[in-house]
Amino acid sequence: MSDVLADVAQVSALIVALALVHRPLGDYMARVYSSKRHLRVERWMYRAVGADPDAEMRWPAYLRGVLAFSLVSVGLLYLLQRVQDKLPLSLGFKPIDPDQAFNTAASFVSNTNWQSYSGETAMSHLTQTAGLAVQNFVSAAVGMAVAIALVRGFARSRTGELGNFWADLVRGVVRILLPVCVVAAVVLVALGAIQNFAGIHTVTTLTGDDQHLTGGAVASQEAIKDLGTNGGGFYNANSSHPFENPDGASNLLEIFLLLVIPFSLPRTFGTLVGSVRQGYAIVAAMAGIWLAGVVAVTWLEFAHPGSASQLAGGAMEGKEQRFGEGGSSLFAVSTTMTSTGSVDSFHDSFQGLSGGVLLFGMMIGEIAPGGVGSGLYGVLLMAVVAVFLAGLMVGRTPEYLGKKLGSRQIKLAACYILITPALVLTGTAAAMATGNGQSSMTNTGAHGFSEVLYAYTSASNNNGSAFAGFGADTVYHNTALGLCMLLGRFLPMVFVLALAGSLAAQTPVPATAGTLRTDKPLFTGVLVATIAIVAGLTFFPALALGPLAEGLAV
Amino acid sequence: MTSDLKHTMHHTSTGSDALAPHQDFPAGHNPGHAAAQGGGRVGAGLFDPKQLLTSLPEAFRKLDPRVMVKSPVMFVVEIGSVLTTALAVTDPGDWFGWAITAWLWLTVLFANLAEAVAEGRGKAQAATLRKTKTGTVARRLLNRGTQGAEERVPGTELRTGDLVVCEAGDIIPGDGDVIEGVASVDESAITGESAPVIRESGGDRSAVTGGTKVLSDRIVVKITAKPGETFIDRMIGLVEGAARQKTPNEIALNILLASLTIIFLLAVVTLQPFAVYAGAEQSLIVLTALLVCLIPTTIGALLSAIGIAGMDRLVQRNVLAMSGRAVEAAGDVSTLLLDKTGTITYGNRQAAEFLPVEGASEKELADAAQLSSLADETPEGRSIVVLAKEKYGLRERHEGELAHAEWVPFTAQTRMSGVDVDGVKVRKGAAQSVLAWVTGKGGHAPGDAERLVAEVSEAGGTPLLVAVEEDGQDGTAARVLGVIHLKDVVKEGMRERFDQLRAMGIKTVMITGDNPLTARAIADEAGVDDFLAEATPEDKMALIRHEQADGKLVAMTGDGTNDAPALAQADVGVAMNTGTSAAKEAGNMVDLDSNPTKLIEVVEIGKQLLITRGALTTFSIANDVAKYFAIIPAMFAVAYPSLDDLNFMRLASPESAILSAVIFNALIIVALVPLALRGVRYRPLSADRMLRRNLGLYGVGGLIAPFAGIKLIDLLISLIPGVG
């Protein structure tokens, strides 16, 4: 019972910390994105890329910025991996194969951080720090920039201008991600994470085998890995590795870092649209879903049915003793629902139904609270759909934050919500139909199917975690999953920015007593129901054949 | 007499014309329909199950894929039906395939039936209208003058600008404006109202409609519409639904439904590889059944019927919407411009009280007032006589009784009227004029006369001063007796109605030609949010533009030619049928009853249309949850017995489970046809309460209902031998 109490205390502490921080951080981010000032270091960067940070962009220009920047990033990261043996700090590692290099480049630029490699035995120090870690920052900042552009679409009127992509990108990195990361990295080092450029240590284990331990800039990458909802660990074992995540305290800190920006952005949104209550309605929906997930998974893990776990006194397979069932469940739900994908335990070892909850957390589109930026724009898109349905029921053509939701807006929102389900379902189906899914499974039956479904769900939603055991490093999966990641990241952005442009051009409709109140608990409920029903209906058959078939069989 | 007040009355006073029917506010309903509506507010249209049968042939005709493709959701169902038919034919021994096929076809048919029934109601009306069109003969004037030789030509040969003569008994051959004469016209052919209306040249009552009948007198009409484009032609097109185009919100909803259809199509298509891996490959028939159950067929089937029925509800209230867009806009209106006269007040000022000056008694004043008003046939004059009788028991004297009476009529110069009888001169009229008359006769203006006049004015009333000159002991003396308080009487129930509108988030603005003082008093009494006094058409236009610049949608009524620009500018412009052709052209709705109060109902119908759409969409999507719990275990419990846990409805067999879901899916369409045609019950509530209510009813109801329905159907099916 004390386990349960400890877990309740842990979750409560986390919620209190988030509640305390979201307000100053959210307001700070609102100021960052609406500030007219440029820091000197920022001016240098603008000069370096030849951008005018004060030029307002309409949505096509903003989108061009996003796509051009990301395309160049994919190219550079691919190149860096292909020639890492010829560059300094190579640690003697070979160049990465083309398919894996493409997969990794797509993965880090799309903020997915799906890893079909083992970091400590494949990537050089230079690739890790100048390539992967840099993308951890900028890919996160791109997501935040797009979210802010959408918020401006709601906040502005009678203009098509959404701000300046370069300014938003640079500020996201320089003023938000970097400062928090510096502090977080120092705290992580203090808690025992490592930070060095050391080579490979070879140690002899108790059984007499040799073990190779790679050092590196772990704490710093750990900080941005979580803060930027990236998830790509320095080590293959990710946050279950003691160098990355030494103990329960660092575990809780990492969970906090995962959640802090996504849970603070609704405050930023509320501030920028001039009503913090609007932000609270959104954050309440996010928090409600997240908390339901935490409770469900924790309960299922503690219940640990099945004779093996009953004998062991806990469902501890695939989990670290130092985190236990509670810390592992909390991390697992938080990482899957934030599109982070870092893990401190192996999701494939969770109870069948728990695995279903984790899958569902991604299937709802990574919006509870979702990735940095992508969570906010994802949930706002769902809010548009929810308003459209509920708005009709109050007898007006739907409007959200004073903006009419006509056929153009609904077309864009509908395209957005189509993309990831289409990628997940066709990706999984193609893998299964071609036999590539089966050949990469390490389990049979429903659980084997869950591995494939999880892989394509994770990649398409830019999560990056996996049901461990799935053999992802094949040419087929590297390519297919790489495409899922890129399309799952950038196609939605096209529609988000187009929507932002169409909203910004509108004349706002004043709110009256006849207007649907979108800052009330009732709307939060409608939003949660819309999210759950749309995703539930889309994925119910697939879930039934995977985690439900497995979980109900116990 | 008291027509000295006329100039302050707003120009749309025709709305209160004694001959204009339906001033029966607050109900506002056409009495002919009131019974059918069950006394409710907006709501109710009739639905007769017999209509289902008579519309059946039309429903079959609509199976044509070229027609079906316009409704993407139902088109997918039709393709599915064709597919299962082909599969059933290849395996004729499979009863399950045939059963699914039959019910899929029924699903499509039910959807078509809903649309056909909705259209059918308009068709009957159109047929009646057509009868009025055929065979009218026009008496066209040969010369351009309004007299002279005429020729008889068929009504269809008339061109714009032609002049035609119509005399008692003639059917007016085409739309036009009266340019000479005045006549009473029976417009029952289009309005359904048998009381005749007056049409006269000049002013705002000059428009006549082809197909209506002149009852008396002779008028010359200048034709303003080409044949085929007359009001009746347009009306036929509208009620038949031929001119129906999808409205913006309907298009947006269709996009959402189409994208949901695509998602479910993907979910079903990709299911097969998963099923193959699980060792439970599914037949195409089952997959098609699953798809049809998942895509939003309920709303897809009823969407167009809802739209047609919405227009039809307006037609039942004698309002013609020229576009569906206008009906939708009506739901969004946030500012209502209401003409004071005829909408908020009865339009006629009525005597409310007699206020004597010091030294005069009330009875004396009442007596003089009555005497002076006996020959005054204006409504104001009549009301003075009535008040004197009701309040002071003064017997009504007749003009004949007063043999020597000399009536002094009202003129614009004297601004007063009265009577000289038996040496007594009584005058009543505008305060300044009467005071001048009294002082001119050597009398004194009492100090409190001006105070009383000011008080009445401030209260929004119209003061009429009454003075008398009679033979006394010391010769003749003129003196003021007191003031008659004429009051603009606000219709009953207005305040409640405006409170409701406010709760719905709609601001009401009263438009009046009155001075600001009077306007404010009436605005306060009626409970409107704002008023526009001494309003000119330009002011109206400016007000509309101002509201629209703030993003608000504005609705107004109007009938005069000078209203036309404002009617065109307003998002919802309801032109009165009594109005000019210009006004009718400019507005996007025409009220055949010419009842400006109906604007409020138009707004409610617009809202009801949108709510019905939203409610049935929510219901349709919520239904899917239960269908999954029926179908998924049926499909996969063989491969994974654990999935039978999901079959908590304990449906008899996989076949009966799937068939039950398909049957429920089809039957729910028929079950909801009456709701789609009638519209959901509408009560003016705030958005919050409305959402709570409708979510509970259609969202939660939509989740629960199919569980019960599917279980029930499954029970019935399992009774069939060889199935359960």
PDB file of N, CA and C in Angstrom, chain B residues 2-36:
ATOM      1  N   THR B   2     -56.192  64.401 -35.995  1.00  0.00           N
ATOM      2  CA  THR B   2     -54.898  64.234 -35.355  1.00  0.00           C
ATOM      3  C   THR B   2     -53.845  63.786 -36.354  1.00  0.00           C
ATOM      4  N   SER B   3     -54.213  63.934 -37.614  1.00  0.00           N
ATOM      5  CA  SER B   3     -53.202  63.546 -38.601  1.00  0.00           C
ATOM      6  C   SER B   3     -52.024  64.503 -38.563  1.00  0.00           C
ATOM      7  N   ASP B   4     -52.110  65.504 -37.690  1.00  0.00           N
ATOM      8  CA  ASP B   4     -50.899  66.313 -37.494  1.00  0.00           C
ATOM      9  C   ASP B   4     -49.762  65.461 -36.934  1.00  0.00           C
ATOM     10  N   LEU B   5     -50.108  64.282 -36.509  1.00  0.00           N
ATOM     11  CA  LEU B   5     -49.058  63.408 -35.965  1.00  0.00           C
ATOM     12  C   LEU B   5     -48.392  62.593 -37.051  1.00  0.00           C
ATOM     13  N   LYS B   6     -49.086  62.522 -38.166  1.00  0.00           N
ATOM     14  CA  LYS B   6     -48.638  61.577 -39.196  1.00  0.00           C
ATOM     15  C   LYS B   6     -47.199  61.784 -39.615  1.00  0.00           C
ATOM     16  N   HIS B   7     -46.803  63.031 -39.645  1.00  0.00           N
ATOM     17  CA  HIS B   7     -45.461  63.254 -40.187  1.00  0.00           C
ATOM     18  C   HIS B   7     -44.378  62.663 -39.296  1.00  0.00           C
ATOM     19  N   THR B   8     -44.706  62.448 -38.048  1.00  0.00           N
ATOM     20  CA  THR B   8     -43.678  61.862 -37.177  1.00  0.00           C
ATOM     21  C   THR B   8     -43.667  60.344 -37.258  1.00  0.00           C
ATOM     22  N   MET B   9     -44.675  59.813 -37.924  1.00  0.00           N
ATOM     23  CA  MET B   9     -44.724  58.355 -37.989  1.00  0.00           C
ATOM     24  C   MET B   9     -43.779  57.866 -39.068  1.00  0.00           C
ATOM     25  N   HIS B  10     -43.264  56.737 -38.821  1.00  0.00           N
ATOM     26  CA  HIS B  10     -42.285  56.210 -39.737  1.00  0.00           C
ATOM     27  C   HIS B  10     -42.931  55.813 -41.050  1.00  0.00           C
ATOM     28  N   HIS B  11     -42.139  55.867 -42.076  1.00  0.00           N
ATOM     29  CA  HIS B  11     -42.700  55.622 -43.389  1.00  0.00           C
ATOM     30  C   HIS B  11     -43.153  54.201 -43.614  1.00  0.00           C
ATOM     31  N   THR B  12     -42.780  53.297 -42.769  1.00  0.00           N
ATOM     32  CA  THR B  12     -43.225  51.920 -43.001  1.00  0.00           C
ATOM     33  C   THR B  12     -44.547  51.643 -42.309  1.00  0.00           C
ATOM     34  N   SER B  13     -45.319  52.695 -42.144  1.00  0.00           N
ATOM     35  CA  SER B  13     -46.570  52.512 -41.423  1.00  0.00           C
ATOM     36  C   SER B  13     -47.539  51.598 -42.156  1.00  0.00           C
ATOM     37  N   THR B  14     -47.242  51.269 -43.382  1.00  0.00           N
ATOM     38  CA  THR B  14     -48.134  50.356 -44.096  1.00  0.00           C
ATOM     39  C   THR B  14     -48.194  49.022 -43.404  1.00  0.00           C
ATOM     40  N   GLY B  15     -47.173  48.727 -42.646  1.00  0.00           N
ATOM     41  CA  GLY B  15     -47.170  47.458 -41.918  1.00  0.00           C
ATOM     42  C   GLY B  15     -48.366  47.374 -40.987  1.00  0.00           C
ATOM     43  N   SER B  16     -48.878  48.504 -40.602  1.00  0.00           N
ATOM     44  CA  SER B  16     -49.982  48.486 -39.658  1.00  0.00           C
ATOM     45  C   SER B  16     -51.304  48.754 -40.363  1.00  0.00           C
ATOM     46  N   ASP B  17     -51.257  48.716 -41.659  1.00  0.00           N
ATOM     47  CA  ASP B  17     -52.473  48.934 -42.415  1.00  0.00           C
ATOM     48  C   ASP B  17     -53.569  48.008 -41.906  1.00  0.00           C
ATOM     49  N   ALA B  18     -54.729  48.604 -41.781  1.00  0.00           N
ATOM     50  CA  ALA B  18     -55.812  47.832 -41.185  1.00  0.00           C
ATOM     51  C   ALA B  18     -56.115  46.580 -41.993  1.00  0.00           C
ATOM     52  N   LEU B  19     -55.806  46.633 -43.276  1.00  0.00           N
ATOM     53  CA  LEU B  19     -56.135  45.492 -44.111  1.00  0.00           C
ATOM     54  C   LEU B  19     -55.062  44.415 -44.078  1.00  0.00           C
ATOM     55  N   ALA B  20     -53.889  44.789 -43.616  1.00  0.00           N
ATOM     56  CA  ALA B  20     -52.835  43.785 -43.596  1.00  0.00           C
ATOM     57  C   ALA B  20     -53.164  42.746 -42.533  1.00  0.00           C
ATOM     58  N   PRO B  21     -53.143  41.517 -42.912  1.00  0.00           N
ATOM     59  CA  PRO B  21     -53.535  40.470 -41.978  1.00  0.00           C
ATOM     60  C   PRO B  21     -52.445  40.207 -40.930  1.00  0.00           C
ATOM     61  N   HIS B  22     -52.781  39.438 -39.978  1.00  0.00           N
ATOM     62  CA  HIS B  22     -51.830  38.891 -39.013  1.00  0.00           C
ATOM     63  C   HIS B  22     -51.125  39.930 -38.198  1.00  0.00           C
ATOM     64  N   GLN B  23     -51.874  40.676 -37.492  1.00  0.00           N
ATOM     65  CA  GLN B  23     -51.220  41.527 -36.513  1.00  0.00           C
ATOM     66  C   GLN B  23     -51.345  40.870 -35.145  1.00  0.00           C
ATOM     67  N   ASP B  24     -51.544  39.590 -35.198  1.00  0.00           N
ATOM     68  CA  ASP B  24     -51.888  38.897 -33.955  1.00  0.00           C
ATOM     69  C   ASP B  24     -50.656  38.587 -33.121  1.00  0.00           C
ATOM     70  N   PHE B  25     -49.868  39.591 -32.896  1.00  0.00           N
ATOM     71  CA  PHE B  25     -48.726  39.411 -32.008  1.00  0.00           C
ATOM     72  C   PHE B  25     -49.244  39.155 -30.597  1.00  0.00           C
ATOM     73  N   PRO B  26     -48.599  38.476 -29.684  1.00  0.00           N
ATOM     74  CA  PRO B  26     -47.260  37.970 -29.823  1.00  0.00           C
ATOM     75  C   PRO B  26     -47.131  36.597 -30.468  1.00  0.00           C
ATOM     76  N   ALA B  27     -48.224  35.913 -30.651  1.00  0.00           N
ATOM     77  CA  ALA B  27     -48.082  34.578 -31.217  1.00  0.00           C
ATOM     78  C   ALA B  27     -47.415  34.650 -32.572  1.00  0.00           C
ATOM     79  N   GLY B  28     -47.808  35.630 -33.345  1.00  0.00           N
ATOM     80  CA  GLY B  28     -47.114  35.858 -34.601  1.00  0.00           C
ATOM     81  C   GLY B  28     -47.355  34.781 -35.633  1.00  0.00           C
ATOM     82  N   HIS B  29     -48.101  33.790 -35.292  1.00  0.00           N
ATOM     83  CA  HIS B  29     -48.300  32.708 -36.242  1.00  0.00           C
ATOM     84  C   HIS B  29     -49.415  33.042 -37.193  1.00  0.00           C
ATOM     85  N   ASN B  30     -49.292  32.468 -38.317  1.00  0.00           N
ATOM     86  CA  ASN B  30     -50.419  32.468 -39.215  1.00  0.00           C
ATOM     87  C   ASN B  30     -51.469  31.573 -38.568  1.00  0.00           C
ATOM     88  N   PRO B  31     -52.610  32.124 -38.279  1.00  0.00           N
ATOM     89  CA  PRO B  31     -53.588  31.329 -37.523  1.00  0.00           C
ATOM     90  C   PRO B  31     -53.907  30.014 -38.206  1.00  0.00           C
ATOM     91  N   GLY B  32     -53.858  30.030 -39.516  1.00  0.00           N
ATOM     92  CA  GLY B  32     -54.194  28.827 -40.259  1.00  0.00           C
ATOM     93  C   GLY B  32     -53.278  27.666 -39.915  1.00  0.00           C
ATOM     94  N   HIS B  33     -52.083  27.997 -39.422  1.00  0.00           N
ATOM     95  CA  HIS B  33     -51.138  26.923 -39.142  1.00  0.00           C
ATOM     96  C   HIS B  33     -50.998  26.665 -37.662  1.00  0.00           C
ATOM     97  N   ALA B  34     -51.593  27.545 -36.878  1.00  0.00           N
ATOM     98  CA  ALA B  34     -51.338  27.470 -35.445  1.00  0.00           C
ATOM     99  C   ALA B  34     -51.683  26.104 -34.877  1.00  0.00           C
ATOM    100  N   ALA B  35     -52.782  25.565 -35.355  1.00  0.00           N
ATOM    101  CA  ALA B  35     -53.209  24.283 -34.808  1.00  0.00           C
ATOM    102  C   ALA B  35     -52.186  23.209 -35.127  1.00  0.00           C
ATOM    103  N   ALA B  36     -51.698  23.246 -36.354  1.00  0.00           N
ATOM    104  CA  ALA B  36     -50.755  22.224 -36.780  1.00  0.00           C
ATOM    105  C   ALA B  36     -49.468  22.300 -35.973  1.00  0.00           C
TER     106      ALA B  36
END
